[in-house]
Amino acid sequence: MTDLSTNIIYLKGIGPKRGEILKSEVGINTFEDLLYYFPYKYTDRSRFYKVRDIKSDSAYVQIRGKFCCFSDEGQGKKKYLHAEFFDETGSIDVIWFQQIKWVKTNIDTKKEYIIFGKPNQFRNKFSIAHPEFEEVEKFKNSIKTLFQAEYSSTEKMKKFLLHSRAVSKLVQTLFENKFELKECIPASILNSLHILPISEAISNIHFPQSIKKLESAQKRFKFEELFINQLSLIKQKKLRQHNIKGFIFKTVGDKFNNFFHKNLKFELTEAQKNVIRDIRKDFLSGKQCNRLLQGDVGSGKTIVALLCMLIAIDNDFQACLMAPTEILAQQHYETVSEMLKGVDVNVRILTGSTKVKQRRIIDEELQSGELNILIGTHALIEDKVQFKNLGLAIIDEQHRFGVAQRAKLWQKNENPPHVIVMTATPIPRTLSMTLYGDLEVSVINELPPGRKPVKTTYAYEKQRGDLYNFLKKEIKTGRQVYVVYPLIKESETLDIKNLEEGYEALKRYFDSTEYKIAMVHGQMKPEEKQIQMESFVSGKTNILVATTVIEVGVNVPNASLMVIESAERFGLSQLHQLRGRVGRGADQSYCILMIGNKLTTEAKRRIKTMVSTNDGFIIAEEDLKLRGPGDMFGTQQSGTPINFRIASLITDVKILQVAREKAIQILEDDPFLTKEENKYLSKKVDEYIKQSWGNVS
Ligand code: ADP
Ligand code: MG
């Protein structure tokens, strides 16, 4: 019996050098890894061609016939072996540049062969270079099937002759050995869901016996992958709940009540109340609260955050609120300070640009406990920021923070604080199940009353005059305008130039005695940015020209127009976020997407989606379909297992749901997977956790 944990270099035909390539390029370290290196597509080999039927656009073809007329051609390094392959309808050329000797001694011109390869047309004749070939007799008996598996191969792999066909050969070699793959899916699940057992599945994924078997095999591995993903997430959550005692916030005291009854100017929406109820329950449960708070842009998450922080303070704990950008941190600081006027709560802000002197005060007050609420950017998670007793940490716009950063917040106290992450990115359910499967989820599914949906249209350059007239009209009635330019990292300077040109153009059109125009972008000094933002927030500035620095969270209810330049260059989620900056007051708001004349099909679909709906969830689903999960979250989510080997978060939603259900069932019975029957499964889960998250949690 071959040991599947054997180092891949010991597989016949690999050796140390190619073994290293397999390891570094695609992570194949062992025999077992090779078995789990699944084909990405299959070519139908049930079909045979006649030579006569080959066309110039034929992809891979398979022909049955005989070889003849071998001859050495070319000179020196350009030497090659030429032969003909014929059937009853004609002949084609076959050519070898390598392994010439081997081919000559191994092909028997009396025997019938099946060849397989991609034909090239040269003058009037077709040729195939390095065809795969096999005697008809052997072909019938061989393990190979009607579907030829294709394996992905990197440039470097190809350089070392590890192209798809070679990988396929290696898999075949492995299959010539006797081995046993252990089954990780519990028998009860295999039976109840009619899942193909591992040995059958692994052989059919590489050498499918039929389409049906292939599909069953794929389904099995998709399930396996998602099942282990869910087990990992849920098990970690259970472990955390087991190991971590949550602070209990018993009282709703003076601070909360004072604020709620004296300062809060509006009635909370039902959705906001429900969410606060959820969180209150967490605070009383004795377990650490780890909750994702989802709410579309403008749904009123900040007030929920503030109320929760007040509860923490009423229970003699400190709270912090972390935002992804300096502008947003500043804005939160101002909003919160303003709302808390007259309530005895000490709030401060800490960002990268906080002055040393100020910083010293913050440090002192944090440690003495005088400071109640600290608002800030990433600066908050630096090790030197030490709280006396942090009881609640809130992260705004979670998608900018990775799992590792979340974990860092927990380490701020001997006993970790409660954690609430708030996101306006409406995450499709499939994604939230795999990204945040370890968090509880609450949703604010209702906007404050009186909001009118933003009207969205698109316009071309030639309509710019009309656009500006429209802006003037709106500004006359007191409205404010955002004009946003795309920013693409690779050419930041170019983009800034773009932005500045746009700014100049606007200034030419909008007379400076009548209109005040400001500009903000990422390369400005924070203080300068702040001055410009404040002027817009206070209503002095009519038009704010900006890059996407305003994307996240900025709240200026009086701004009711959003113009997005080169809108085709933005992703859907980003467009939706930007549009969320308007429609925050009671007035009718507009979003105008300026687009070029030549749009890709995808860009057209994005624009169409934006125009047709305001629903963040529909937009997120569409975005996921268009871009795939990896892109949607960019590299900031590295360390998050969203790139699956075989499962797809777009098409395998059903399988994911079942996998989650089953994972929950298993863990209910055996929370930490310690039972003997789950031993192997547990090993797989631990490996997966290590691979996906390293040591963060
Ligand atoms: P987001 O969820 O995007 O962070 P904000 O918290 O910035 O939204 O809230 C958007 C605006 O709605 C703010 O001006 C806020 O004061 C206001 N708001 C929040 N909740 C309510 C409510 N229940 N009734 C009326 N206005 C509200
Ligand atoms: Mg917000």
XYZ file of C-alpha atoms and ligand atoms in Angstrom:
725
model
C 0.000 0.000 0.000
C 1.436 3.349 -1.007
C 1.630 5.950 1.711
C -0.121 9.051 0.421
C 1.810 11.348 2.703
C 4.965 10.487 0.743
C 6.899 13.461 -0.580
C 5.938 14.108 -4.177
C 9.560 13.945 -5.355
C 9.438 10.183 -4.872
C 6.703 9.657 -7.411
C 8.061 7.872 -10.466
C 8.844 10.406 -13.164
C 9.146 13.491 -10.971
C 12.442 13.764 -9.129
C 13.684 16.569 -6.897
C 13.747 19.395 -9.409
C 10.245 19.014 -10.822
C 9.067 18.127 -7.329
C 10.233 21.524 -6.126
C 8.408 23.194 -8.993
C 5.172 21.429 -8.110
C 5.586 22.512 -4.508
C 6.370 26.123 -5.135
C 4.023 26.678 -8.053
C 0.859 24.880 -7.011
C 1.452 23.597 -3.498
C 1.645 19.913 -4.330
C 3.853 18.528 -1.571
C 2.660 14.969 -1.240
C 1.043 12.182 -3.229
C -2.236 13.122 -1.622
C -1.880 16.731 -2.747
C -1.529 15.496 -6.305
C -4.762 13.551 -5.945
C -6.426 16.760 -4.807
C -5.063 18.697 -7.742
C -8.278 18.542 -9.704
C -8.643 19.023 -13.451
C -10.182 22.318 -14.449
C -11.851 20.912 -17.532
C -12.367 17.770 -19.562
C -12.179 17.064 -23.256
C -14.622 14.650 -24.731
C -12.738 11.619 -25.984
C -15.745 9.616 -26.903
C -15.684 11.243 -30.304
C -13.452 9.989 -33.111
C -12.569 12.002 -36.183
C -11.782 10.839 -39.687
C -8.793 12.540 -41.256
C -11.109 13.936 -43.898
C -13.229 15.708 -41.245
C -10.434 17.757 -39.717
C -10.971 21.453 -40.206
C -8.752 24.426 -39.651
C -10.632 25.357 -36.519
C -10.714 21.897 -34.994
C -9.640 21.846 -31.363
C -8.288 18.555 -30.046
C -9.062 15.613 -32.265
C -8.815 11.912 -31.842
C -8.164 9.669 -34.842
C -7.841 5.946 -35.276
C -5.303 4.697 -37.859
C -1.727 3.648 -38.523
C 1.658 5.339 -38.733
C 3.952 5.119 -41.729
C 6.774 6.777 -43.604
C 9.051 7.801 -40.709
C 11.866 10.094 -41.751
C 14.437 12.265 -39.993
C 14.244 15.841 -41.101
C 16.040 19.078 -40.397
C 19.587 19.622 -39.248
C 21.465 20.075 -35.998
C 19.324 21.628 -33.344
C 16.358 21.793 -35.677
C 16.244 18.073 -36.209
C 12.836 16.508 -36.034
C 11.056 13.280 -36.789
C 8.356 13.249 -39.413
C 5.774 10.542 -40.074
C 2.336 10.162 -41.529
C -0.763 8.914 -39.843
C -3.535 7.604 -42.027
C -6.996 6.128 -42.009
C -9.240 5.134 -44.859
C -10.050 8.765 -45.643
C -6.574 10.285 -45.907
C -3.409 11.116 -44.004
C -1.953 13.847 -41.840
C 1.589 14.708 -40.794
C 2.823 13.942 -37.324
C 5.970 15.527 -35.948
C 8.255 15.064 -32.975
C 10.962 17.456 -31.897
C 11.840 15.541 -28.766
C 12.034 11.942 -27.641
C 12.675 10.980 -31.241
C 14.539 7.814 -30.417
C 11.891 6.637 -28.038
C 9.121 7.217 -30.551
C 10.994 5.339 -33.257
C 11.535 2.273 -31.147
C 8.067 2.237 -29.658
C 5.763 2.709 -32.599
C 4.921 -0.402 -34.562
C 3.750 0.484 -38.061
C 1.768 -2.747 -38.270
C -0.422 -1.915 -35.328
C -3.451 0.308 -35.114
C -3.223 3.369 -32.867
C -5.371 6.101 -31.545
C -3.753 9.510 -31.628
C -4.918 12.635 -29.854
C -3.750 16.196 -30.323
C -4.397 19.625 -31.735
C -4.084 19.884 -35.499
C -2.252 22.760 -37.184
C -2.734 23.663 -40.788
C 0.328 24.186 -42.935
C -0.254 24.949 -46.595
C -2.833 22.364 -47.537
C -2.039 19.748 -45.023
C -2.779 19.248 -41.343
C -0.173 18.194 -38.853
C -0.091 17.328 -35.185
C 3.040 17.843 -33.137
C 3.701 15.442 -30.291
C 0.366 13.679 -30.405
C -0.605 11.413 -27.584
C -0.799 7.936 -28.954
C -1.800 4.521 -27.754
C -2.400 1.133 -29.312
C -6.064 0.493 -29.891
C -5.943 -2.650 -27.796
C -4.378 -0.885 -24.852
C -6.628 2.148 -25.197
C -9.633 -0.058 -24.628
C -8.192 -1.513 -21.446
C -6.507 1.521 -20.056
C -7.705 3.383 -17.035
C -8.216 6.387 -19.246
C -11.739 7.344 -19.895
C -13.845 9.089 -22.402
C -13.087 12.418 -20.815
C -9.553 13.656 -20.972
C -8.777 15.707 -17.900
C -6.996 19.021 -18.347
C -4.894 20.339 -15.493
C -3.883 23.929 -15.093
C -0.210 24.543 -15.417
C 1.834 27.672 -14.794
C 4.457 29.061 -17.160
C 7.183 27.818 -14.893
C 5.663 24.358 -14.770
C 5.529 24.247 -18.546
C 9.182 25.180 -18.702
C 9.914 22.055 -16.733
C 7.626 20.008 -18.977
C 4.868 19.880 -16.410
C 2.089 20.784 -18.787
C -1.414 19.460 -18.439
C -0.687 16.194 -20.162
C 2.363 15.532 -18.017
C 0.381 16.162 -14.856
C -2.214 13.767 -16.154
C 0.520 11.178 -16.679
C 1.714 11.664 -13.109
C -1.778 11.152 -11.791
C -1.992 7.988 -13.866
C 1.289 6.788 -12.462
C -0.026 7.372 -8.984
C -3.176 5.453 -9.776
C -1.088 2.484 -10.895
C -0.116 2.137 -7.241
C -2.399 0.761 -4.603
C -3.420 3.444 -2.143
C -6.171 4.190 0.247
C -7.656 7.633 0.710
C -9.429 7.941 4.019
C -13.014 9.055 4.017
C -13.459 12.299 5.935
C -17.193 12.706 5.507
C -19.127 10.837 8.210
C -20.962 7.754 6.966
C -24.343 9.065 8.036
C -23.941 12.109 5.794
C -22.592 10.077 2.900
C -25.667 7.893 3.092
C -28.314 10.478 3.674
C -27.078 12.790 0.921
C -26.068 10.006 -1.480
C -22.571 11.361 -1.722
C -20.038 9.486 -3.786
C -17.499 7.823 -1.447
C -13.979 9.144 -1.610
C -12.305 6.324 -3.546
C -14.867 6.358 -6.300
C -14.944 10.125 -6.370
C -11.213 10.573 -6.619
C -10.926 8.176 -9.515
C -13.829 9.760 -11.351
C -12.623 13.284 -10.919
C -9.423 12.379 -12.733
C -10.718 9.638 -15.013
C -14.463 10.026 -15.351
C -16.309 6.918 -16.412
C -19.324 8.906 -17.504
C -20.637 12.422 -17.318
C -22.911 11.357 -14.535
C -20.109 9.911 -12.469
C -18.029 13.005 -13.113
C -20.786 15.251 -11.871
C -21.223 13.154 -8.750
C -17.510 13.318 -8.116
C -17.430 17.091 -8.541
C -20.396 17.472 -6.285
C -18.736 15.386 -3.640
C -15.589 17.475 -3.601
C -17.523 20.705 -3.603
C -19.457 19.467 -0.633
C -16.292 18.282 1.104
C -14.615 21.634 0.610
C -17.548 23.704 1.828
C -18.289 21.295 4.662
C -14.767 21.648 5.980
C -14.901 25.407 5.531
C -18.072 25.596 7.587
C -16.840 23.171 10.221
C -13.731 25.296 10.635
C -15.633 28.518 11.051
C -18.255 27.154 13.382
C -15.796 25.152 15.431
C -13.665 28.225 15.959
C -16.692 30.124 17.061
C -17.563 27.403 19.559
C -14.029 27.318 20.852
C -14.087 31.043 21.333
C -17.378 30.945 23.140
C -16.030 28.185 25.312
C -12.718 29.821 26.149
C -13.744 33.417 26.408
C -15.981 34.764 29.097
C -17.923 37.735 27.882
C -18.245 40.818 30.026
C -21.732 41.229 31.354
C -23.251 44.668 30.852
C -26.139 44.500 33.287
C -27.253 48.074 33.576
C -28.682 50.517 31.173
C -27.780 53.581 33.184
C -27.619 57.347 33.286
C -25.480 57.948 30.256
C -27.638 55.885 27.990
C -30.871 57.257 29.401
C -29.737 60.868 29.410
C -28.717 60.647 25.827
C -31.710 58.675 24.714
C -34.307 60.898 26.326
C -32.668 64.292 26.019
C -30.422 64.271 22.982
C -31.761 61.818 20.463
C -33.725 63.832 17.983
C -35.450 61.051 16.101
C -37.306 57.846 16.759
C -35.291 54.696 16.078
C -36.519 52.544 13.247
C -37.908 49.126 14.131
C -34.860 47.570 12.499
C -32.522 49.632 14.661
C -34.453 48.650 17.777
C -34.276 44.975 16.861
C -30.561 45.130 16.351
C -30.030 46.840 19.674
C -32.160 44.163 21.284
C -29.945 41.451 19.714
C -26.857 43.142 21.008
C -28.309 43.693 24.469
C -28.950 39.965 24.646
C -25.324 39.305 23.756
C -24.193 41.707 26.453
C -26.165 39.795 29.051
C -25.294 36.303 27.875
C -21.927 35.912 29.559
C -20.477 35.096 26.149
C -18.354 37.331 24.012
C -20.445 39.178 21.460
C -19.119 38.780 17.943
C -21.673 40.282 15.713
C -21.766 41.484 12.165
C -24.103 44.404 11.738
C -25.171 44.747 8.162
C -27.113 47.733 6.981
C -27.276 49.425 3.656
C -25.738 52.852 3.323
C -27.743 55.421 5.238
C -29.625 52.880 7.332
C -28.333 54.452 10.553
C -25.627 52.237 11.943
C -23.748 54.998 13.733
C -26.481 55.660 16.237
C -26.691 51.960 17.011
C -22.961 51.974 17.629
C -23.242 54.964 19.913
C -26.055 53.492 21.981
C -24.077 50.287 22.442
C -21.029 52.247 23.521
C -23.105 54.108 26.084
C -24.247 50.823 27.570
C -20.609 49.767 27.904
C -19.796 53.037 29.652
C -22.768 52.705 31.968
C -21.202 49.441 33.066
C -17.851 51.091 33.787
C -16.125 49.911 30.645
C -14.420 51.811 27.867
C -15.405 51.575 24.220
C -13.682 52.230 20.918
C -14.864 52.814 17.393
C -12.512 52.106 14.546
C -12.949 53.449 11.033
C -11.020 52.650 7.861
C -10.102 56.190 6.858
C -9.021 59.352 8.578
C -11.907 61.319 7.110
C -14.424 58.860 8.396
C -12.825 58.675 11.834
C -12.919 62.460 11.994
C -16.528 62.507 10.949
C -17.523 59.904 13.504
C -15.703 61.887 16.140
C -17.579 65.028 15.258
C -20.965 63.326 14.989
C -20.537 61.490 18.251
C -19.234 64.547 20.119
C -22.081 66.630 18.771
C -24.717 64.088 19.690
C -23.280 63.677 23.182
C -23.374 67.373 24.007
C -24.506 67.778 27.581
C -23.991 64.113 28.393
C -21.025 63.475 30.626
C -18.932 61.273 28.331
C -15.301 61.825 27.431
C -14.624 61.188 23.728
C -11.298 61.509 21.913
C -9.885 60.774 18.508
C -6.669 58.978 17.645
C -5.302 58.712 14.115
C -1.951 58.558 12.417
C -1.741 62.329 12.448
C -2.537 62.864 16.109
C 0.107 65.159 17.628
C 2.449 63.821 20.289
C 1.081 66.081 22.990
C -2.485 65.068 22.301
C -1.412 61.496 22.126
C 0.088 61.705 25.601
C -3.193 62.946 27.014
C -5.027 60.107 25.307
C -2.609 57.505 26.660
C -2.941 58.829 30.186
C -6.699 59.029 30.116
C -7.007 55.619 28.529
C -5.048 54.057 31.320
C -6.659 55.953 34.147
C -10.059 55.112 32.737
C -11.045 58.758 32.364
C -11.446 58.326 28.629
C -14.765 56.694 27.792
C -14.818 56.493 24.015
C -11.834 56.415 21.719
C -12.533 56.892 18.031
C -9.872 56.380 15.402
C -8.265 54.600 12.513
C -5.919 51.609 12.392
C -3.860 53.551 14.900
C -6.177 52.058 17.536
C -4.888 48.556 17.102
C -1.250 49.427 17.561
C 0.222 47.624 20.517
C 1.092 50.791 22.374
C -2.548 51.765 22.680
C -3.477 50.394 26.089
C -6.915 50.664 27.620
C -7.750 50.359 31.301
C -10.745 48.178 30.586
C -11.929 47.997 27.016
C -15.361 46.424 27.035
C -16.595 47.017 23.516
C -14.836 47.452 20.198
C -16.791 48.516 17.149
C -15.344 48.313 13.673
C -17.033 50.353 10.991
C -16.966 49.218 7.365
C -15.573 45.824 8.124
C -14.644 44.892 4.601
C -11.546 46.999 4.872
C -10.314 45.053 7.828
C -9.050 41.510 7.699
C -9.696 38.701 10.107
C -6.245 39.202 11.596
C -6.988 42.802 12.505
C -10.196 41.804 14.172
C -8.240 39.325 16.236
C -5.820 42.034 17.265
C -8.591 44.013 18.850
C -9.446 41.104 21.068
C -5.977 41.144 22.446
C -6.457 44.638 23.863
C -7.603 43.182 27.117
C -6.814 40.150 29.144
C -10.400 39.245 28.565
C -11.391 40.235 25.030
C -14.002 42.946 24.574
C -17.284 42.449 22.812
C -16.839 43.053 19.108
C -19.337 44.475 16.652
C -18.401 44.886 13.031
C -20.551 47.132 10.919
C -20.653 46.960 7.185
C -22.605 48.750 4.531
C -21.387 46.394 1.862
C -24.398 44.230 1.405
C -22.758 40.878 1.419
C -24.495 38.137 -0.468
C -25.522 35.392 1.848
C -23.095 32.895 0.354
C -20.201 35.173 0.985
C -21.166 36.119 4.488
C -21.554 32.447 5.290
C -17.998 31.737 4.272
C -16.394 35.037 5.206
C -18.135 35.628 8.484
C -19.530 32.209 9.269
C -18.002 32.660 12.694
C -20.022 35.775 13.460
C -23.626 36.280 14.422
C -25.386 38.494 11.945
C -27.921 41.279 12.438
C -29.375 43.251 9.600
C -30.851 46.744 9.505
C -33.213 46.171 6.651
C -35.052 49.457 6.756
C -34.086 53.047 6.065
C -35.119 55.908 8.331
C -38.533 57.245 7.337
C -38.988 59.903 4.691
C -36.102 58.878 2.486
C -36.740 58.970 -1.208
C -34.889 56.462 -3.341
C -32.035 58.044 -5.287
C -32.855 58.571 -8.950
C -30.044 57.213 -11.085
C -29.339 57.970 -14.729
C -26.385 57.867 -17.043
C -25.132 60.525 -19.442
C -22.530 60.928 -22.156
C -19.882 63.601 -22.560
C -21.970 65.512 -25.082
C -24.609 66.017 -22.407
C -22.184 67.687 -20.033
C -23.672 71.116 -20.678
C -27.111 69.890 -19.610
C -25.576 68.258 -16.588
C -23.940 71.498 -15.442
C -27.150 73.419 -15.923
C -28.941 70.880 -13.810
C -26.305 71.191 -11.091
C -26.663 74.964 -11.108
C -30.381 74.683 -10.706
C -30.071 72.326 -7.767
C -27.347 74.383 -6.110
C -29.592 77.458 -6.378
C -32.144 75.677 -4.203
C -29.430 75.057 -1.623
C -28.350 71.538 -2.516
C -24.752 70.334 -2.552
C -22.959 68.196 -5.100
C -20.292 65.509 -5.143
C -18.267 64.943 -8.298
C -16.222 61.764 -8.033
C -13.329 60.629 -10.171
C -12.085 57.058 -10.303
C -8.757 56.250 -8.827
C -6.829 53.341 -10.096
C -3.807 52.515 -8.047
C -1.309 51.788 -10.791
C -1.360 55.309 -12.098
C -2.214 57.429 -9.135
C -0.461 60.518 -10.461
C -2.318 60.264 -13.735
C -5.606 59.952 -11.916
C -4.874 62.970 -9.787
C -4.167 64.858 -12.979
C -7.525 63.726 -14.253
C -9.135 64.942 -11.089
C -7.380 68.288 -11.191
C -8.380 68.828 -14.793
C -11.962 68.065 -13.898
C -11.698 70.528 -11.042
C -10.333 73.244 -13.342
C -13.048 72.581 -15.895
C -15.728 72.943 -13.249
C -14.175 76.176 -12.042
C -14.372 77.575 -15.547
C -18.033 76.765 -15.771
C -19.089 77.651 -12.265
C -18.248 81.264 -11.518
C -16.209 81.482 -8.317
C -18.096 84.503 -7.020
C -21.240 82.451 -6.994
C -20.077 78.872 -6.429
C -17.531 77.451 -4.090
C -15.765 74.325 -5.304
C -13.406 72.211 -3.187
C -11.275 69.208 -3.896
C -10.126 66.232 -1.793
C -7.961 63.270 -2.695
C -5.813 60.649 -1.037
C -2.493 62.374 -1.573
C -3.435 65.502 0.332
C -2.215 66.197 3.832
C -4.793 65.047 6.394
C -5.207 68.561 7.801
C -5.864 69.991 4.358
C -8.347 67.231 3.616
C -10.090 67.936 6.861
C -10.405 71.649 6.130
C -11.940 70.914 2.738
C -14.322 68.319 4.151
C -15.418 70.588 6.968
C -16.204 73.323 4.539
C -18.430 70.923 2.630
C -20.067 69.503 5.750
C -20.853 73.004 6.994
C -22.509 73.841 3.688
C -20.034 76.539 2.610
C -18.785 74.491 -0.317
C -21.290 73.782 -3.088
C -19.378 71.226 -5.064
C -16.916 68.718 -3.697
C -14.641 67.202 -6.310
C -13.126 64.022 -4.959
C -11.587 60.663 -5.558
C -13.095 57.684 -3.838
C -11.794 58.892 -0.469
C -15.381 59.860 0.161
C -16.640 56.412 -0.690
C -16.929 55.182 2.805
C -19.368 56.547 5.289
C -19.348 60.305 4.760
C -22.610 61.787 5.913
C -23.777 65.141 4.548
C -27.581 64.971 4.367
C -27.815 68.214 2.395
C -25.770 66.785 -0.471
C -28.286 65.440 -2.935
C -26.352 65.108 -6.170
C -23.703 62.586 -6.970
C -21.915 62.802 -10.286
C -19.619 59.871 -10.978
C -17.099 60.515 -13.749
C -15.931 57.609 -15.932
C -18.471 55.508 -14.114
C -17.652 52.520 -16.301
C -14.343 52.245 -14.496
C -15.899 51.557 -11.112
C -17.031 48.222 -9.766
C -20.667 47.776 -8.848
C -20.207 47.719 -5.106
C -18.161 50.855 -5.270
C -20.776 52.623 -7.375
C -23.401 51.646 -4.867
C -21.301 52.892 -1.977
C -20.753 56.194 -3.725
C -24.390 56.604 -4.508
C -25.103 55.985 -0.839
C -23.517 59.353 -0.062
C -26.666 61.030 -1.338
C -30.274 60.352 -0.475
C -29.541 60.922 3.209
C -31.910 63.819 3.726
C -35.570 64.194 2.913
C -35.016 65.732 -0.556
C -35.070 63.933 -3.851
C -31.505 62.930 -4.678
C -29.850 62.113 -7.958
C -26.926 60.033 -9.086
C -25.575 60.700 -12.553
C -23.194 58.229 -14.094
C -20.995 59.843 -16.713
C -19.881 57.231 -19.206
C -17.747 56.954 -22.316
C -19.031 55.931 -25.707
C -17.395 52.536 -25.865
C -18.346 50.255 -23.019
C -17.548 46.602 -22.533
C -20.499 44.257 -22.113
C -19.683 43.969 -18.459
C -19.537 47.716 -17.956
C -22.893 48.064 -19.675
C -24.351 45.515 -17.309
C -22.999 47.382 -14.318
C -24.471 50.679 -15.453
C -27.779 49.017 -16.226
C -27.895 47.417 -12.799
C -27.215 50.740 -11.113
C -29.927 52.497 -13.030
C -32.480 49.792 -12.389
C -32.143 49.203 -8.652
C -31.261 50.804 -5.336
C -31.246 47.501 -3.519
C -27.783 46.808 -2.194
C -28.337 43.084 -1.996
C -29.317 42.738 -5.629
C -26.302 44.806 -6.548
C -23.995 42.700 -4.432
C -25.281 39.487 -5.986
C -24.761 40.923 -9.435
C -21.298 42.104 -8.510
C -20.416 38.676 -7.257
C -21.581 37.183 -10.534
C -19.657 39.671 -12.608
C -16.438 39.703 -10.705
C -16.218 36.620 -8.578
C -15.655 36.690 -4.845
C -11.893 37.191 -4.899
C -12.084 40.500 -6.651
C -15.006 41.796 -4.748
C -12.984 41.963 -1.614
C -9.635 42.558 -3.190
C -6.462 41.594 -1.467
C -7.471 43.232 1.771
C -9.291 40.089 2.644
C -6.267 37.862 2.286
C -6.341 35.237 4.938
C -9.969 34.716 4.184
C -10.875 31.484 2.510
C -12.883 32.651 -0.418
C -10.918 31.055 -3.167
C -12.069 27.519 -3.236
C -10.413 24.667 -5.041
C -13.535 23.446 -6.746
C -16.605 24.973 -5.140
C -18.001 28.204 -6.478
C -19.762 30.728 -4.301
C -21.811 31.737 -7.281
C -23.157 28.440 -8.508
C -22.917 26.205 -5.463
C -25.120 28.090 -3.061
C -27.325 25.059 -2.434
C -24.400 22.817 -1.639
C -23.062 25.473 0.712
C -26.337 25.613 2.574
C -26.453 21.868 3.019
C -22.794 21.818 4.036
C -23.487 24.426 6.671
C -26.491 22.560 8.035
C -24.522 19.362 8.278
C -21.571 21.108 9.888
C -23.855 22.565 12.532
C -25.381 19.142 13.173
C -22.030 17.443 13.592
C -20.739 20.130 15.935
C -23.851 20.062 18.038
C -23.116 16.462 18.802
C -19.338 16.843 19.039
C -18.446 20.542 19.524
C -14.686 20.224 19.321
C -14.540 17.159 17.095
C -12.932 15.004 19.705
C -14.962 11.849 19.177
C -13.126 8.889 17.715
C -15.379 8.691 14.679
C -14.577 12.310 13.779
C -10.859 12.018 14.278
C -9.889 12.164 10.646
C -12.385 14.893 9.901
C -10.951 16.874 12.777
C -7.466 16.549 11.328
C -8.701 17.897 8.016
C -10.432 20.796 9.714
C -7.314 21.715 11.684
C -5.220 21.646 8.531
C -7.706 23.895 6.834
C -7.715 26.372 9.702
C -3.947 26.504 9.690
C -3.858 27.016 5.957
C -6.535 29.679 5.849
C -5.906 31.762 8.898
C -2.453 30.882 10.111
C -2.297 31.594 13.798
C -4.551 34.611 14.048
C -7.337 33.202 16.041
P -24.857 54.423 7.878
O -25.652 53.224 8.250
O -24.620 54.508 6.415
O -23.590 54.535 8.677
P -25.555 56.784 9.322
O -25.400 56.177 10.648
O -24.476 57.681 8.851
O -25.758 55.648 8.232
O -26.964 57.497 9.271
C -27.391 58.225 8.148
C -28.235 59.402 8.566
O -29.495 58.982 9.031
C -27.629 60.235 9.674
O -27.826 61.583 9.374
C -28.423 59.835 10.911
O -28.490 60.856 11.858
C -29.778 59.564 10.298
N -30.608 58.607 11.052
C -30.184 57.461 11.608
N -31.203 56.800 12.175
C -32.312 57.551 11.974
C -33.699 57.414 12.333
N -34.134 56.357 12.992
N -34.544 58.397 11.943
C -34.100 59.462 11.255
N -32.826 59.643 10.891
C -31.924 58.703 11.244
Mg -21.588 54.670 8.424
